[in-house]
Short mmCIF file of C-alpha atoms and ligand atoms in Angstrom, two decimals:
data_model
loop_
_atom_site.label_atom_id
_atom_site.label_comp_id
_atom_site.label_asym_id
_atom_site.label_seq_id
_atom_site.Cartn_x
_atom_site.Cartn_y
_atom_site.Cartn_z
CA UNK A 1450 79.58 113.81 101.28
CA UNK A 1451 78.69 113.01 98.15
CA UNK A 1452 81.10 116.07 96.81
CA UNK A 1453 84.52 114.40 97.83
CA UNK A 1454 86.30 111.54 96.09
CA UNK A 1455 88.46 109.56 97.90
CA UNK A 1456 91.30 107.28 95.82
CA UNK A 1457 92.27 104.01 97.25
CA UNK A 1458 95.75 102.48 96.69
CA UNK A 1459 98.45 101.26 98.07
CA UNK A 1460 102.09 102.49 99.10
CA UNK A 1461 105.38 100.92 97.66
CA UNK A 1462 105.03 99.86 94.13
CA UNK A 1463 101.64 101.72 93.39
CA UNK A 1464 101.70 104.64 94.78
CA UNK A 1465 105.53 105.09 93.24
CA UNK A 1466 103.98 104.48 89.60
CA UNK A 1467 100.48 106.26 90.31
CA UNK A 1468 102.59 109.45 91.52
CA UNK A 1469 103.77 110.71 88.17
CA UNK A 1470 99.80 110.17 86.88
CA UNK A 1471 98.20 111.72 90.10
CA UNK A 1472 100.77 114.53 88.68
CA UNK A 1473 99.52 115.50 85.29
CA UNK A 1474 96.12 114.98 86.42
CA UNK A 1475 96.80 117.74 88.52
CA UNK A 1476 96.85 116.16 91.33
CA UNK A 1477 99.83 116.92 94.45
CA UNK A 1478 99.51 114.75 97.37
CA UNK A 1479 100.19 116.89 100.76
CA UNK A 1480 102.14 114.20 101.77
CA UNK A 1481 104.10 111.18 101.54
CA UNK A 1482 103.09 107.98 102.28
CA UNK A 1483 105.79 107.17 104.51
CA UNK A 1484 104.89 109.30 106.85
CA UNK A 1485 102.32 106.54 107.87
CA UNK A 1486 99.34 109.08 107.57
CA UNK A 1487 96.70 106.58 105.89
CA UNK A 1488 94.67 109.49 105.05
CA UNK A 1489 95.98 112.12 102.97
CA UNK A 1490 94.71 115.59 101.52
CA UNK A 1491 95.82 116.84 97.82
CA UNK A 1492 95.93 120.09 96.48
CA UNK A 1493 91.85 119.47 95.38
CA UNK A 1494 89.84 120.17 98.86
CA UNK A 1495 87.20 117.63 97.41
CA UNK A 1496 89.47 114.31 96.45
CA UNK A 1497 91.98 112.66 99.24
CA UNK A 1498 94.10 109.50 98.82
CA UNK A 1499 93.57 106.57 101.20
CA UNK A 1500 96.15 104.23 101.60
CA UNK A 1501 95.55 100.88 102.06
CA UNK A 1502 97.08 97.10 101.80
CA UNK A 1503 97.68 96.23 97.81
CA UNK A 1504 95.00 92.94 98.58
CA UNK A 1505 92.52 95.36 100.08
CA UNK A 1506 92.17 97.98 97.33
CA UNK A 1507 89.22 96.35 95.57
CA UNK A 1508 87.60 96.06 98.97
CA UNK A 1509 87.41 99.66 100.12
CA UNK A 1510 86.64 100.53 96.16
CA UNK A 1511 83.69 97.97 96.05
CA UNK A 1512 82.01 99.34 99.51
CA UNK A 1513 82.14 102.51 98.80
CA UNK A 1514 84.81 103.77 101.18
CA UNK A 1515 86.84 104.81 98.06
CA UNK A 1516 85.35 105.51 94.84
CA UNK A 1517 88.40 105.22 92.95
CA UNK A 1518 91.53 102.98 93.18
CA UNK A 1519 94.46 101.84 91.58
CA UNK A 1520 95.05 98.03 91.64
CA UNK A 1521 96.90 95.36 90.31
CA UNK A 1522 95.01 92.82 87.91
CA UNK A 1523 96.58 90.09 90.61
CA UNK A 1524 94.75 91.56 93.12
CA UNK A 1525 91.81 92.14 91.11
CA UNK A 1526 91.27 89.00 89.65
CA UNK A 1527 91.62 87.28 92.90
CA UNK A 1528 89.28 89.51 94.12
CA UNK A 1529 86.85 88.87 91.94
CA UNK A 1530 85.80 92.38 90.46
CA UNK A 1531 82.01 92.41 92.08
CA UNK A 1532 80.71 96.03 92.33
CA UNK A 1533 84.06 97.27 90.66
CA UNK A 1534 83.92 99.14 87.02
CA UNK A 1535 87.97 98.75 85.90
CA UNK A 1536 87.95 101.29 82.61
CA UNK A 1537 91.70 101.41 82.30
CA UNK A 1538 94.60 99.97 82.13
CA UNK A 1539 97.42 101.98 83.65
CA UNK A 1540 99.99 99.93 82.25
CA UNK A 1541 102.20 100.55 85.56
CA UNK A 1542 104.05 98.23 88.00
CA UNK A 1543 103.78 95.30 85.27
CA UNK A 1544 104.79 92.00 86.00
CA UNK A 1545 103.73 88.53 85.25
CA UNK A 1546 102.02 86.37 87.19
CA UNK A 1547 103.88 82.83 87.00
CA UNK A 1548 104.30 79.13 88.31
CA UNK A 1549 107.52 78.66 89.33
CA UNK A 1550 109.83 75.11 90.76
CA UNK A 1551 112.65 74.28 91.88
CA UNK A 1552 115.61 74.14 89.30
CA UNK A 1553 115.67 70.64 88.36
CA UNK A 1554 111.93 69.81 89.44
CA UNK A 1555 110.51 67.75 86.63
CA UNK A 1556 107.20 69.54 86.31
CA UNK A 1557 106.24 68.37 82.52
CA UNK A 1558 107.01 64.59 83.75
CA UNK A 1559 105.02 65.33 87.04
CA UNK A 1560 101.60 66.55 85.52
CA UNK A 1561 101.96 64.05 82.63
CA UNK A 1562 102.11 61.12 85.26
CA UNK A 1563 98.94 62.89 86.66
CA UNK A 1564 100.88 63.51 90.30
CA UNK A 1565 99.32 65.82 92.45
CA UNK A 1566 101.16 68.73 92.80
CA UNK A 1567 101.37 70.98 95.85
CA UNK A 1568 101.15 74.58 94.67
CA UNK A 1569 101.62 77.90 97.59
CA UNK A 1570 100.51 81.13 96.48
CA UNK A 1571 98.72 84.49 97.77
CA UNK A 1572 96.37 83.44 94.71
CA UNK A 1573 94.43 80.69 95.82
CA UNK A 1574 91.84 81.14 92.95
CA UNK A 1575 93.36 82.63 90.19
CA UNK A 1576 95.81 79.47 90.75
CA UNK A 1577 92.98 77.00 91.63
CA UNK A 1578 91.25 78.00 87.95
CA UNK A 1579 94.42 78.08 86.05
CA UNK A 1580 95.29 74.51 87.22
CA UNK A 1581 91.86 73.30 86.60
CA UNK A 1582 91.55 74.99 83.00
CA UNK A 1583 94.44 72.67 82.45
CA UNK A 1584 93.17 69.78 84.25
CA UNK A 1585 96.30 69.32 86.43
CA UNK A 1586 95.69 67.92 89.80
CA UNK A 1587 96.60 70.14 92.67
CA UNK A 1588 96.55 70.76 96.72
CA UNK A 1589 96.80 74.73 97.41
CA UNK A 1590 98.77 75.84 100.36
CA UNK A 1591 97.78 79.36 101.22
CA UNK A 1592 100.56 81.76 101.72
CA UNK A 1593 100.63 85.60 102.88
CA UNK A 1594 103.97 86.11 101.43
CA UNK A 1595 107.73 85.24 100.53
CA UNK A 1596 106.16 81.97 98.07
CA UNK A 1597 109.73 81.72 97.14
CA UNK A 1598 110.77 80.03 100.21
CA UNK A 1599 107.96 77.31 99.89
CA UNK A 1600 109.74 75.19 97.52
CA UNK A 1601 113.23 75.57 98.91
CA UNK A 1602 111.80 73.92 102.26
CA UNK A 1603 110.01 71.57 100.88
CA UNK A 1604 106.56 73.08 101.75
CA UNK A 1605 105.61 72.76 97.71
CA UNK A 1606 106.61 71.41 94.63
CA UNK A 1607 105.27 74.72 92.77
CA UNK A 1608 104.81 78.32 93.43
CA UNK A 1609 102.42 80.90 91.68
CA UNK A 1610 103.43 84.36 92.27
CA UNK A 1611 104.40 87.31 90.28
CA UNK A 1612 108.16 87.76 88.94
CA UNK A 1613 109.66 91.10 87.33
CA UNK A 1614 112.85 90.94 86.63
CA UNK A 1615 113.47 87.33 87.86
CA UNK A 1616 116.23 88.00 90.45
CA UNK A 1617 113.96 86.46 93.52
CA UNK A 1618 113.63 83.28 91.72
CA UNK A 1619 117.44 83.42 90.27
CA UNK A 1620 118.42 83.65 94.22
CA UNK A 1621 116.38 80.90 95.19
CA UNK A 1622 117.16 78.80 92.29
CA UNK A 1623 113.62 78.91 91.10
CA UNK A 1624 112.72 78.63 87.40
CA UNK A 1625 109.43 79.26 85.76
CA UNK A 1626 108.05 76.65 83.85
CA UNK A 1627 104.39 78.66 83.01
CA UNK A 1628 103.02 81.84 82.57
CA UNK A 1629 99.56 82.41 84.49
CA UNK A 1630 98.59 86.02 82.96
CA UNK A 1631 100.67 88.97 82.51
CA UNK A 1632 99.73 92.18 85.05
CA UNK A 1633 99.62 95.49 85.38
CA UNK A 1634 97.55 98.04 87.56
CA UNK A 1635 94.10 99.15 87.00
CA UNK A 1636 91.65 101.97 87.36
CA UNK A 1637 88.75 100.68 89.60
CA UNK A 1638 85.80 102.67 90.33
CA UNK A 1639 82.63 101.86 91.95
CA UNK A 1640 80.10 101.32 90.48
CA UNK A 1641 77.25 102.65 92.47
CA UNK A 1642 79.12 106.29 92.71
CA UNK A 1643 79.96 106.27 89.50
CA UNK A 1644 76.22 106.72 88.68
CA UNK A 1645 75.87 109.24 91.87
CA UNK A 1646 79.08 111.20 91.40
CA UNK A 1647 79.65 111.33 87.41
CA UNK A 1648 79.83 114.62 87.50
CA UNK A 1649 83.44 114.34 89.73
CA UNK A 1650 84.20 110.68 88.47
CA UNK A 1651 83.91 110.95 84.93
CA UNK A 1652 86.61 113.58 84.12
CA UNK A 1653 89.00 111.88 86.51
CA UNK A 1654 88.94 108.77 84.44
CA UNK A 1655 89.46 110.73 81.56
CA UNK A 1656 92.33 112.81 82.81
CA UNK A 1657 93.59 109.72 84.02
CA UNK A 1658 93.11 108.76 80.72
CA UNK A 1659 94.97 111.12 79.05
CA UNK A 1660 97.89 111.07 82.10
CA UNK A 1661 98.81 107.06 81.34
CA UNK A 1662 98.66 107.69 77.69
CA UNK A 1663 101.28 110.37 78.15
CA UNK A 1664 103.38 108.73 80.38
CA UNK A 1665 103.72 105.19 78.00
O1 PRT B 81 103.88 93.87 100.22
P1 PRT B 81 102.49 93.70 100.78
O2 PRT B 81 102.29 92.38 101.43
O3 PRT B 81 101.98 94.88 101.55
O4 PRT B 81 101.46 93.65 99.56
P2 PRT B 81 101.82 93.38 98.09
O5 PRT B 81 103.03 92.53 97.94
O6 PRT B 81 100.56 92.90 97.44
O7 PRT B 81 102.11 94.86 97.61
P3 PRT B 81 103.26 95.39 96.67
O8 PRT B 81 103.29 96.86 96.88
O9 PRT B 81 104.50 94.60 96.86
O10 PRT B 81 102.68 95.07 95.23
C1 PRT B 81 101.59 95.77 94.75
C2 PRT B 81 101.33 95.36 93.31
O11 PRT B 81 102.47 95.63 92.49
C3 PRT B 81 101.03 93.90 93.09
O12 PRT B 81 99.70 93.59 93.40
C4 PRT B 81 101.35 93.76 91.59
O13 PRT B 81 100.22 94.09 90.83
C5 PRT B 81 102.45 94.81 91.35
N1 PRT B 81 103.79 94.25 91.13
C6 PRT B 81 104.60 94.51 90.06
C7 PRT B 81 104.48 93.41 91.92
C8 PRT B 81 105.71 93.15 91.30
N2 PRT B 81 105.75 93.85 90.14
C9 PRT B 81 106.67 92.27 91.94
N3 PRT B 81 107.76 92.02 91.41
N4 PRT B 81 104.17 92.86 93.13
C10 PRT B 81 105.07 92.05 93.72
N5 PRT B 81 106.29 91.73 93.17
C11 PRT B 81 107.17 90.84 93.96
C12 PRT B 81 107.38 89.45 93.37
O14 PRT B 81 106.35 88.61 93.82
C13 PRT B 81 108.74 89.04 93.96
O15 PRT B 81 108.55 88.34 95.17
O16 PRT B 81 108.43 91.39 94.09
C14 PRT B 81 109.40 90.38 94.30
C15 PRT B 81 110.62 90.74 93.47
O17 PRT B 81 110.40 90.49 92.10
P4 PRT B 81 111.65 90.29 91.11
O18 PRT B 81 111.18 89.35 90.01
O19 PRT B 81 111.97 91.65 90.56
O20 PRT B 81 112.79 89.73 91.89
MG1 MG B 82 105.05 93.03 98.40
#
């Protein structure tokens, strides 16, 4: 067992951005993700992908189910990072992670007044220590998905979610009024196999290294 790598990430997004690396690291998939196979061989006999939910990447990576995984810093910092090494910086699906209101919402006026704002977001604590680093007084509302529909309904005053090229918020007649951290996907591996496998884990790092300098 302790021959075979398995790589952790996610379809959609990830796995579209991760394919072109997985590529000049030599590495071909034997199939698509869409074919709902969550397990899936490559071209190497001793290193399979496993595809999970984006949220639960860091999960599988940190018990050891995966040694390797590709996640977003989103997903990582909410996570937490415990038993995760994250050398590198793939610099793929980037986005920024932002709090967004409704267009005309006086935010500035709200958290000068000191009001208490109601903020929904997947990112309970990534938003609960951004607020607090700037001592703004908030109630979090957790949400699964679609944040851009809390505001509209009157669920929130305030959203914190990620935004690319803006046209989710521009249909919901959202602005953003802060930036929370900027984002892109990471290398994770864990950190007990990296000491047990090095011999297999090291020179994937590097040749994923070498694949996301290329590719940027
Ligand atoms: O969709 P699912 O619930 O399974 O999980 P997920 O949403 O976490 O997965 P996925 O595949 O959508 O996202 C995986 C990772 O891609 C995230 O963890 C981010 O690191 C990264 N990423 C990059 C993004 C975006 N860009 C992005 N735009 N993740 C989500 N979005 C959302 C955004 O929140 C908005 O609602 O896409 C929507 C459209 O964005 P606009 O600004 O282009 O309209
Ligand atoms: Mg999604």
């Amino acid at each position: 067992m302790s021959d075979f790598i398995s790589i952790a990430l996610s379809k959609g997004r990830i796995f579209d951005e991760t394919a072109p690396l997985l590529a000049r690291a030599g590495l071909t998939p034997h199939e698509d993700p869409d074919t709902r196979k969550l397990v899936i061989d490559t071209n190497r006999k001793d290193v399979r992908l496993i595809i999970v939910r984006a949220s639960d990447t860091p999960t599988y990576v940190q018990h050891g189910a995966a040694q390797l995984g590709i996640a977003g810093h989103d997903v990582l910092h909410e996570h937490g990072g415990a038993g995760l090494y994250q050398p590198l910086d793939l610099r793929i699906a980037a986005c920024r992670m932002i709090v967004a209101v409704r267009k005309g919402f006086d935010y500035s006026g709200a958290i000068r007044r000191g009001a208490r704002l109601r903020v929904a977001t997947k990112y309970v604590r990534t938003a609960r220590e951004h607020f607090a680093k700037k001592a703004v007084h908030v109630d979090l509302i957790k949400l699964y998905g679609s944040m851009e529909l809390a505001p509209v309904v009157g669920l929130a005053d305030a959203i914190v979610d990620l935004v690319s090229s803006g046209s989710t918020l521009k249909a919901n007649d959202l602005v953003v009024v802060e930036e929370v951290m900027p984002v892109s996907a990471r290398l994770i591996v864990n950190q007990a196999a990296l000491k047990t496998r090095r011999h297999l884990l090291q020179p994937m790092i590097e040749a994923f290294a070498e694949a996301s300098v290329s590719t940027s």
